[in-house]
Tab-separated table of C-alpha atoms in Angstrom:
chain	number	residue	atom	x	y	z
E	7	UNK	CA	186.987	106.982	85.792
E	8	UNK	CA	183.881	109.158	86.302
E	9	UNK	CA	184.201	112.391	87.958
E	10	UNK	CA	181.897	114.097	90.893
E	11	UNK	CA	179.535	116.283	89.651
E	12	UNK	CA	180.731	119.823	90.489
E	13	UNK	CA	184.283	119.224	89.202
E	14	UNK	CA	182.544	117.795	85.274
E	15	UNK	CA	180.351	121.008	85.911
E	16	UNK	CA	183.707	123.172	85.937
E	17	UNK	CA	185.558	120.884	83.422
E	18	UNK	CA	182.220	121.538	80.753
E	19	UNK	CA	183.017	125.471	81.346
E	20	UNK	CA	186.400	124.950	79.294
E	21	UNK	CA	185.455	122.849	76.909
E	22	UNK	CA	182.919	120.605	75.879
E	23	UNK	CA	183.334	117.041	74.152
E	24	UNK	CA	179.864	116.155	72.552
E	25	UNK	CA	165.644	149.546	82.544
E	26	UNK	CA	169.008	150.324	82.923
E	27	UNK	CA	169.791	153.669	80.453
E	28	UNK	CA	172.463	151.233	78.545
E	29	UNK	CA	170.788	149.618	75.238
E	30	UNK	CA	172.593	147.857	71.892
E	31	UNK	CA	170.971	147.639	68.731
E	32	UNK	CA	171.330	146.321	64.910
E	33	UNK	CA	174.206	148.368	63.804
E	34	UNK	CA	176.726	146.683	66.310
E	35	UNK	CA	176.311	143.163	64.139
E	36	UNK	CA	178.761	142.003	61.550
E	37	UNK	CA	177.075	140.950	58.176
E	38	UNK	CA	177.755	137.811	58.342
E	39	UNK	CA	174.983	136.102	60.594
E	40	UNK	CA	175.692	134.577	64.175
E	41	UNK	CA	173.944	131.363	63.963
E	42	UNK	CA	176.777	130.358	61.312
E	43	UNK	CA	179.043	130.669	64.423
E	44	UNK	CA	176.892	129.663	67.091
E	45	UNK	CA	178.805	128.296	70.437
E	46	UNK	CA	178.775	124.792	71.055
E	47	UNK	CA	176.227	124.448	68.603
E	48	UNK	CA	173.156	125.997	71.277
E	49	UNK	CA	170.838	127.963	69.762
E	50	UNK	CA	167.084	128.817	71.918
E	51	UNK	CA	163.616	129.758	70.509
E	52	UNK	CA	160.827	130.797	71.676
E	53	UNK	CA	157.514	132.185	69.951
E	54	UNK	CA	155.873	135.304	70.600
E	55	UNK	CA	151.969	136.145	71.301
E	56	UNK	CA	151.794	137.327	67.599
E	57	UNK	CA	153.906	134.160	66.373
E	58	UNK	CA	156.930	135.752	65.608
E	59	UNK	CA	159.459	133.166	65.988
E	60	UNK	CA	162.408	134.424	68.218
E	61	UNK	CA	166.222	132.798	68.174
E	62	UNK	CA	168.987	133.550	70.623
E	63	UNK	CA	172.210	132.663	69.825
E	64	UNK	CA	175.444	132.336	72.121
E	65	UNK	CA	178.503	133.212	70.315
E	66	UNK	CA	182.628	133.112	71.921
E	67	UNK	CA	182.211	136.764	73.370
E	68	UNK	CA	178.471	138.110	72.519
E	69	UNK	CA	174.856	137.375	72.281
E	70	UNK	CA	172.636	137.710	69.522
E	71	UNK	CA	168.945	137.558	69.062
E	72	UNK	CA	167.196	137.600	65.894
E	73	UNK	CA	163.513	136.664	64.799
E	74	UNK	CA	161.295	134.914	61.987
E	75	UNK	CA	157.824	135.605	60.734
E	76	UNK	CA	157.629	132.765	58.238
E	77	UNK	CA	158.610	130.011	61.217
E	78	UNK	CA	162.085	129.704	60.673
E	79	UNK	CA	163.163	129.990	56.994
E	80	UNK	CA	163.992	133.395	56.639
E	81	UNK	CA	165.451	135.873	59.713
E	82	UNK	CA	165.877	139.782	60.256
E	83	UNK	CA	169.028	141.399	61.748
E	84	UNK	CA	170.893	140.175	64.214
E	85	UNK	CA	170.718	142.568	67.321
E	86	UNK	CA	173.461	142.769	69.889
E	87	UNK	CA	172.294	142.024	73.389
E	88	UNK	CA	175.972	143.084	75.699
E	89	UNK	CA	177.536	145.994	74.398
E	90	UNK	CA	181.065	145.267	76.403
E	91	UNK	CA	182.792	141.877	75.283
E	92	UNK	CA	182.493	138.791	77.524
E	93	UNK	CA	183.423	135.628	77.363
E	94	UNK	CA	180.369	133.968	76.544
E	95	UNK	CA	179.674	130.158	78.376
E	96	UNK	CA	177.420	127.794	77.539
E	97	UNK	CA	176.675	124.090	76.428
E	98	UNK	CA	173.799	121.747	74.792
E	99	UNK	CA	173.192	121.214	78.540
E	100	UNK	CA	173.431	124.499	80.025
E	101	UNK	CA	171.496	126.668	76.752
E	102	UNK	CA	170.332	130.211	77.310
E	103	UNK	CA	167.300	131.098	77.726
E	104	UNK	CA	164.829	133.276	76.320
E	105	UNK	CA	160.598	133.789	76.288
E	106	UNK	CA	158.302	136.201	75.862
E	107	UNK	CA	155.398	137.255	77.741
E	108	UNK	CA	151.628	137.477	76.486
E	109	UNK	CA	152.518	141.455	76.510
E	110	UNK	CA	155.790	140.907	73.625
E	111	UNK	CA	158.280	141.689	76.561
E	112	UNK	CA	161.326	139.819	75.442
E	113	UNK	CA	163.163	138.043	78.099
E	114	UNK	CA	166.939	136.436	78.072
E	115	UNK	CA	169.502	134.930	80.378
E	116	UNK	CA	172.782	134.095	79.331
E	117	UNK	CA	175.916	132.920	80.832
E	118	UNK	CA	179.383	134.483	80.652
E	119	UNK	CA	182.419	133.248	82.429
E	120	UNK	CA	183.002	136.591	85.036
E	121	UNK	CA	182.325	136.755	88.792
E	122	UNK	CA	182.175	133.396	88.805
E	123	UNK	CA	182.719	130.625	85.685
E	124	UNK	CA	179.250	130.581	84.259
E	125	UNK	CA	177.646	133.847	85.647
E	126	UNK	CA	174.083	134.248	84.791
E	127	UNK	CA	172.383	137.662	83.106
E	128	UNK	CA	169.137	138.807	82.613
E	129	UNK	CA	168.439	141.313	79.885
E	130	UNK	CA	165.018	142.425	78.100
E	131	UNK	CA	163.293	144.201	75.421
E	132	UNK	CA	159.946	146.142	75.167
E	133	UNK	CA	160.285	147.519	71.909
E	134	UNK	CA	160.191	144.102	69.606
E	135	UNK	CA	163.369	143.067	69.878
E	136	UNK	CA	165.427	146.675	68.319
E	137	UNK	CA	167.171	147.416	71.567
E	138	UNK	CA	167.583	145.434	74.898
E	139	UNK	CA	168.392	146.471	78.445
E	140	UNK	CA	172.282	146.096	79.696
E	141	UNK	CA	172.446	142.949	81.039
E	142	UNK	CA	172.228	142.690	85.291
E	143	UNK	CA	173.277	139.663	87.426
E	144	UNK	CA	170.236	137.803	88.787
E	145	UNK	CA	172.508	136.094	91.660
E	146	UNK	CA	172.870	137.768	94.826
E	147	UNK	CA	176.444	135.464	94.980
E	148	UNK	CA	177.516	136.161	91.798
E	149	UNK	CA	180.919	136.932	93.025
E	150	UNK	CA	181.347	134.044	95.353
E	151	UNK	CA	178.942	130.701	93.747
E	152	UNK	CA	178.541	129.399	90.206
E	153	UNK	CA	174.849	129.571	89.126
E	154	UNK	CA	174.113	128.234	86.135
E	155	UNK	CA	171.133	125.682	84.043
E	156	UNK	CA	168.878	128.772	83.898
E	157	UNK	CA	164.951	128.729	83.242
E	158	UNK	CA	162.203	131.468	82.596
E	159	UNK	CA	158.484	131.480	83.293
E	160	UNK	CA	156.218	134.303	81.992
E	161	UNK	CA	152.722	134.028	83.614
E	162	UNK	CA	149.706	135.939	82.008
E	163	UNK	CA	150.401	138.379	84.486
E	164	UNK	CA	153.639	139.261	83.351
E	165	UNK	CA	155.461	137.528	86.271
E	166	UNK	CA	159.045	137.001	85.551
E	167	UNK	CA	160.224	133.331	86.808
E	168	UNK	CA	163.550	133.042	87.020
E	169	UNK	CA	165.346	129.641	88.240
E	170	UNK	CA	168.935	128.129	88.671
E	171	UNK	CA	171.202	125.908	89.958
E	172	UNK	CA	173.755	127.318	92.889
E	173	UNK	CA	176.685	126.985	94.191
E	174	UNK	CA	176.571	129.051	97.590
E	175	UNK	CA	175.972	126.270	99.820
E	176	UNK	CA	175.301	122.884	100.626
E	177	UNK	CA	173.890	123.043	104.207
E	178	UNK	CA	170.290	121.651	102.793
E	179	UNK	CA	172.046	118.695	101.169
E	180	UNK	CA	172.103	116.200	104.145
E	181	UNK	CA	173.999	113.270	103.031
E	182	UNK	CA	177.334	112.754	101.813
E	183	UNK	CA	176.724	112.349	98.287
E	184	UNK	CA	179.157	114.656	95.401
E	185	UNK	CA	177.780	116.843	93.467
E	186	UNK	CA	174.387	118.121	94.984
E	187	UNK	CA	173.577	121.853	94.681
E	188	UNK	CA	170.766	123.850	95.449
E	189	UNK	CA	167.789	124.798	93.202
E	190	UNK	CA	167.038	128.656	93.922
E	191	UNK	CA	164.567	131.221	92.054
E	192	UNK	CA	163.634	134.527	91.903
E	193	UNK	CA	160.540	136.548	90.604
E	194	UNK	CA	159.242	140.204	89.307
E	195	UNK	CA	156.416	141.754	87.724
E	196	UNK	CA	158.803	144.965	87.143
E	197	UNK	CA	162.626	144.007	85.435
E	198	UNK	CA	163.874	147.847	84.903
E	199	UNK	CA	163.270	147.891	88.872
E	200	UNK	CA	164.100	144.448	89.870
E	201	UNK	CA	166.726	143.293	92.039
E	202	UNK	CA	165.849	139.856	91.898
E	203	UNK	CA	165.202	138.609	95.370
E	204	UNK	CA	167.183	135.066	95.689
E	205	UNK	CA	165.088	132.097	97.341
E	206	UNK	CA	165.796	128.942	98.070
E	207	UNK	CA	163.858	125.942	96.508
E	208	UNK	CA	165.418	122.677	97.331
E	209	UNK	CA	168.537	121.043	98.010
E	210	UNK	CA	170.172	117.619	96.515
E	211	UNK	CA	169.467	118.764	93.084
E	212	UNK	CA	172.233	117.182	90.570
E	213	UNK	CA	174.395	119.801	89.562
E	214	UNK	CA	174.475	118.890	86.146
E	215	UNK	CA	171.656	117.385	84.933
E	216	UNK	CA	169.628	120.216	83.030
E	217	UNK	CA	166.009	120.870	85.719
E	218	UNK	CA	162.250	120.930	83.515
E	219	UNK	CA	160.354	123.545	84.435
E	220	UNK	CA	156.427	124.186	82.511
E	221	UNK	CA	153.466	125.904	83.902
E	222	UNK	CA	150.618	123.781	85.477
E	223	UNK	CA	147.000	124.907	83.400
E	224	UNK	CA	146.318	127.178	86.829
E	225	UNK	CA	149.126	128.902	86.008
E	226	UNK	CA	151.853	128.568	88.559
E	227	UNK	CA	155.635	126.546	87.994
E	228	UNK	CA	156.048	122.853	87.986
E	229	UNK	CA	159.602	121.548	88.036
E	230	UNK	CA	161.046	118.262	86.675
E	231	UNK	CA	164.628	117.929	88.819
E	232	UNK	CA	166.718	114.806	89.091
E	233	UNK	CA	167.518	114.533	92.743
E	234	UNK	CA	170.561	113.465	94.749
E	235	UNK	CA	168.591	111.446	97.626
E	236	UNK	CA	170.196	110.721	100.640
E	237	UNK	CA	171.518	106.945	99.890
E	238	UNK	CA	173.580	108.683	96.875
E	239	UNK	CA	170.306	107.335	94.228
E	240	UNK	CA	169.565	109.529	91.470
E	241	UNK	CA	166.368	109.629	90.604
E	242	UNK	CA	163.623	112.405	89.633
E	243	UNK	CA	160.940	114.414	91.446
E	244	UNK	CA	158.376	116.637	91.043
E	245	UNK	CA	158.398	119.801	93.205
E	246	UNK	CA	155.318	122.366	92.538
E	247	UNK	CA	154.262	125.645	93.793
E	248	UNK	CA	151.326	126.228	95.515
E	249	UNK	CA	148.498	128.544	95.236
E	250	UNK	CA	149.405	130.732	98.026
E	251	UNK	CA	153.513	130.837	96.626
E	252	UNK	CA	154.717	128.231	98.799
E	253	UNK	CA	156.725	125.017	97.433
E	254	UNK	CA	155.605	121.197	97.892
E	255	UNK	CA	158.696	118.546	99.229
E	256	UNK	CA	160.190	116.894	96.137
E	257	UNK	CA	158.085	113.943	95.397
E	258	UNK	CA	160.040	111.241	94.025
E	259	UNK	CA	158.648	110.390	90.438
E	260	UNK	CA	161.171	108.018	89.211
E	261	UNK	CA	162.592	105.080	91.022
E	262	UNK	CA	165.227	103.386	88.693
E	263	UNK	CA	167.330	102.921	91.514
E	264	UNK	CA	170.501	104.805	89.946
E	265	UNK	CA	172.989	104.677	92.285
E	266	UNK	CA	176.319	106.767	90.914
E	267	UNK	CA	179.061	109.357	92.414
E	268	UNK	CA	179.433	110.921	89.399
E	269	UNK	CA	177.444	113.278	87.061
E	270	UNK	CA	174.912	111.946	84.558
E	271	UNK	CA	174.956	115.497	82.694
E	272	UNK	CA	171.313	114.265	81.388
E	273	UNK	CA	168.425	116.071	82.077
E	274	UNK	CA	164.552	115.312	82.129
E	275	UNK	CA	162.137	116.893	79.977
E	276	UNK	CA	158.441	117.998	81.237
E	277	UNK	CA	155.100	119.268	79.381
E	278	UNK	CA	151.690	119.380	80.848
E	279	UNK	CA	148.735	119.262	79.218
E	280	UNK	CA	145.397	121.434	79.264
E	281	UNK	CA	144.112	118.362	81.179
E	282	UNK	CA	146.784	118.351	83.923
E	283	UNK	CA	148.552	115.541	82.984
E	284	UNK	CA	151.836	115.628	83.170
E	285	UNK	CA	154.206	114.248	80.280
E	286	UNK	CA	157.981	112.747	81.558
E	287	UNK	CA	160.892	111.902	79.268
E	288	UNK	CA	164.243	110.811	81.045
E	289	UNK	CA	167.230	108.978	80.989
E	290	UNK	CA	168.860	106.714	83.842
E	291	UNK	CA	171.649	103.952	84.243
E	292	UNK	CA	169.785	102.826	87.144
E	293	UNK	CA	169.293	99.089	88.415
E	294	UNK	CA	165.544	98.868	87.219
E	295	UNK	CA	165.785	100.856	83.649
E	296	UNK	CA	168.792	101.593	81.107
E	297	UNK	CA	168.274	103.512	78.505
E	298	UNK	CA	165.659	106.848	78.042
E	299	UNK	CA	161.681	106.261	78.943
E	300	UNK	CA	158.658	108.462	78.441
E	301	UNK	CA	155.965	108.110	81.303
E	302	UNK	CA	152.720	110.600	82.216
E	303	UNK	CA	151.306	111.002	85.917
E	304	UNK	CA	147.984	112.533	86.323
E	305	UNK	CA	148.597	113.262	90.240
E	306	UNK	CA	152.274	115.384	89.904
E	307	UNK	CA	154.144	112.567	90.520
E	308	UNK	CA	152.541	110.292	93.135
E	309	UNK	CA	151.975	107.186	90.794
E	310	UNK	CA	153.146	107.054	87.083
E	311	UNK	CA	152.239	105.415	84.585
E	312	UNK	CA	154.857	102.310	83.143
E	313	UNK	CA	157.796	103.659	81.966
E	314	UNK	CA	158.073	103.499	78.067
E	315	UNK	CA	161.586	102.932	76.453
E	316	UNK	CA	162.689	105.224	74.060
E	317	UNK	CA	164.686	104.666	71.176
E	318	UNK	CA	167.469	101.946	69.371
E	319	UNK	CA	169.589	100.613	72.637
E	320	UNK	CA	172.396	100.125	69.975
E	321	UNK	CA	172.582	103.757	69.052
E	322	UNK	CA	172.881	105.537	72.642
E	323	UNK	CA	169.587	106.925	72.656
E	324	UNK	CA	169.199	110.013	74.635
E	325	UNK	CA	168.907	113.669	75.593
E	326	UNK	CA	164.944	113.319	75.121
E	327	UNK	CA	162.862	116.300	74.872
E	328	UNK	CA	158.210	116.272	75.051
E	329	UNK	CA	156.098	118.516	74.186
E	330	UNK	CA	152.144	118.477	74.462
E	331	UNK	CA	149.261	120.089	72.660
E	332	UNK	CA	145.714	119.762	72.808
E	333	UNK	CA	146.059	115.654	72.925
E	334	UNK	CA	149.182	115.468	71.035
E	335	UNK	CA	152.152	114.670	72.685
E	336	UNK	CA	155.580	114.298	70.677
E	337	UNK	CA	158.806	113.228	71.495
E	338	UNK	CA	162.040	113.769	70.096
E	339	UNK	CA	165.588	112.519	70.875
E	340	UNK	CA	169.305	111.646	69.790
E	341	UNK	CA	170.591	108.272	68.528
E	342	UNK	CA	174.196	108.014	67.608
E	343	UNK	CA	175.407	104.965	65.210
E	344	UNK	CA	178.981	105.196	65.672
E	345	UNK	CA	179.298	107.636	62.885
E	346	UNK	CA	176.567	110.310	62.652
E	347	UNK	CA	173.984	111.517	65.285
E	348	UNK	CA	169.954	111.208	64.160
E	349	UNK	CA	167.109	112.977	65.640
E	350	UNK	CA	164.312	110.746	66.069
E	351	UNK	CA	160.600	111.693	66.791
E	352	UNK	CA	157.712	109.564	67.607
E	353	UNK	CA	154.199	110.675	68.258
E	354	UNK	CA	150.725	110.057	70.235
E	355	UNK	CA	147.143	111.491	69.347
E	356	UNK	CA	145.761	110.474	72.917
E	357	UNK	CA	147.556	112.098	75.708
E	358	UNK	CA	150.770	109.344	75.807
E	359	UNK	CA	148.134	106.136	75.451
E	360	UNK	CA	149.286	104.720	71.864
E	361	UNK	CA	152.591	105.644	69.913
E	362	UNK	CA	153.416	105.646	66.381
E	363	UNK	CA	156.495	104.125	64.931
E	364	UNK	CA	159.991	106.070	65.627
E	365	UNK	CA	160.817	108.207	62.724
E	366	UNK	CA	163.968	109.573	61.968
E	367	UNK	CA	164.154	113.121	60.914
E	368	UNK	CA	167.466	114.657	60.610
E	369	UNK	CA	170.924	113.651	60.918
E	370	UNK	CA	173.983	115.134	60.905
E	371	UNK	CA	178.056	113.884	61.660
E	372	UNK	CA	179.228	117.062	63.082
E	373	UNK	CA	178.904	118.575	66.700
E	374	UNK	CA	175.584	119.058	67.198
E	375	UNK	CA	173.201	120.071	70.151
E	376	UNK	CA	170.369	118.663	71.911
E	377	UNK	CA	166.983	118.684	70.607
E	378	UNK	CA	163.847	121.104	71.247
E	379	UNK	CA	160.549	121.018	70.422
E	380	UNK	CA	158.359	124.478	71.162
E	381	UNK	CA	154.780	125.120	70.018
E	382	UNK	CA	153.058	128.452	68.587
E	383	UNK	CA	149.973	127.592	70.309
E	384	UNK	CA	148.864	125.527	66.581
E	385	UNK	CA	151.587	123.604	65.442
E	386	UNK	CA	154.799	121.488	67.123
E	387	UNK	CA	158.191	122.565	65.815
E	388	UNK	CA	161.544	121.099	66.162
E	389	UNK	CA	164.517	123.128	66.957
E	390	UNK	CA	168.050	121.510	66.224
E	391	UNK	CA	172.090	122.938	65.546
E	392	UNK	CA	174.785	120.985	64.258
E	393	UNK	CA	178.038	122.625	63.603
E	394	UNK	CA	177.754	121.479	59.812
E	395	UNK	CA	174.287	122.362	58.917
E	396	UNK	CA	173.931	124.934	61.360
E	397	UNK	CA	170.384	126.019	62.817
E	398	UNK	CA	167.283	123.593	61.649
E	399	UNK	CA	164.316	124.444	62.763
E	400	UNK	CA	161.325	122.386	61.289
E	401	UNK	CA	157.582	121.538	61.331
E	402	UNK	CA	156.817	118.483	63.190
């Protein structure tokens, strides 16, 4: 029997089936390397403004981040990010987080069971990655609400964007539905000073279905969030921020008609283009569509184009991830046979209009996490972890 929402949220944080004076550097590390060991097989990237690739790895009771200059094949030193142990939380769901700003600013969030189960942390580095700040809550309710699915935005202006589900209340979810939370952010131009002023976005967001969040080509946050509507549907919206700071109502993108009082743990994926068209991949159960579909909308949300199935219906397709560039738009998911769990790509060379064939590019019969695909501005990458294999990270 499926479960509400909030109580597979807490059931994930025990186990999964599937600048502040203080700094840490280098020396702390053991030899051996953390991405050998790391948790629940979640590993992040991100690329720099001088394409050095950066990797942040989750490990039982510390976090690591290392980098790449030859994309991927070949890493430096390890550096500690907490100096004091903690019980470190996270799975292919609920990743950390990391990006860095047009400046080199490093930027991380990370999860450690604490305050709360799953207790978010900011922490950041201005000297290329050799040291990083002591970590600092980014929840004003860190002792009293769970906040976790974390996201960061760095705008050209060196805006920090931070975003995450919450716990604290549920008086903006008006129907009876389990398993709503709240979507809430907060934002700086200044971490060593920042106290991370809380505000609310929306309410009804599913609590465990991972939110998309990308940049619009003006420059401010988009967000991809499957809602909890009123009648107990789960379907997706669009929610932007205006020019003047203010957010738009969710406007419902999807309508699959997926009624269900339990958690899909499945979340959307989002890229926009230079053009302003925005790229969809999802997955729903609903009455209308099974399965995981790839749509655009030129209008954030207000008519889509015809939902595109994704994958081989006999292998459990899902978990998709998009990513655009220039007029290239690639998309990447899972497929499971029974036995071993394939990552399959497939591609377009006209902003989502014509596909090529699905190709299968790695596979692997261990634990694995979801996919990722991030761009250095030139290329598409893929970034993948399997308990066996460990950390892939390949050009697409």
């Amino acid at each position: 029997m499926l479960r509400p929402c909030y109580k597979i949220a807490l059931t994930f944080l025990f186990g999964l089936l599937l600048a502040s004076g203080c700094h840490s550097s280098a020396k702390d590390v053991n030899a051996e390397n953390p991405a050998n060991r790391a948790l629940n097989a979640t590993v992040s990237v991100s690329f720099g403004p001088d394409g050095r690739l950066w990797r942040l790895i989750p490990t039982d009771n510390a976090v690591f981040v290392d980098s790449s200059t030859d994309n991927g094949k070949t890493y430096g030193n390890p550096v500690k990010i907490n100096s004091n142990t903690q019980k470190i939380s996270t799975w292919p769901e609920n990743p950390p987080a990391i990006t860095v700003s047009a400046s080199g600013r490093i930027h991380v969030l990370y999860y450690a069971d604490e305050q709360q189960q799953s207790t978010s942390f900011f922490s950041y580095s201005d000297d290329n990655g050799q040291t990083f700040s002591k970590p600092v809550l980014i929840s004003d309710h860190a002792d009293s609400a769970m906040h976790y699915m974390d996201q960061i935005l760095v705008d050209n202006n060196n805006n920090i964007y931070t975003f995450w589900h919450d716990a604290r209340d549920d008086r903006h979810s008006h129907h009876s539905a389990t398993g709503a939370l709240s979507l809430y952010y907060a934002v700086t131009d200044e971490p060593a000073t920042a106290e991370f002023s809380n505000r609310f976005i929306s309410g009804g967001v599913c609590s465990c279905c991972r939110t998309a969040i990308t940049f619009s080509p003006g420059g401010k946050p988009v967000i991809l969030v499957r809602m909890v509507f009123p009648d107990g549907t789960r379907d997706h919206a669009l929610i932007t921020m205006t020019q003047n700071g203010q957010w738009s109502k969710p406007q419902r993108t999807t309508h699959d008609d997926w009624k269900i009082d339990a958690c899909p743990e499945h979340g959307p994926a989002l890229s926009i283009d230079t053009q302003n068209r925005a790229h969809l991949a999802w997955f729903t159960l609903g009455d209308k569509r099974q399965g995981i579909y790839y749509a655009h909308t030129d209008d954030l949300g207000k008519t889509l184009s015809e939902p595109m199935p994704l994958g081989n219906a006999g292998h459990l397709p899902g978990h998709p991830d998009v990513i655009a560039l220039g007029s290239r738009v690639v998309l990447a998911w899972v497929e499971f046979d029974g036995n071993a769990t394939d990552i399959v790509i497939k591609e377009s060379t006209d902003r989502g209009l014509t596909w090529s064939k699905d190709r299968k590019i790695l596979n692997s019969s261990a634990k694995s996490g979801h996919p990722k695909l991030v761009s250095n501005g030139e290329k598409i990458f893929l970034s993948w972890t399997s308990n066996d294999a460990g950390h892939h990270f390949i050009e697409i």
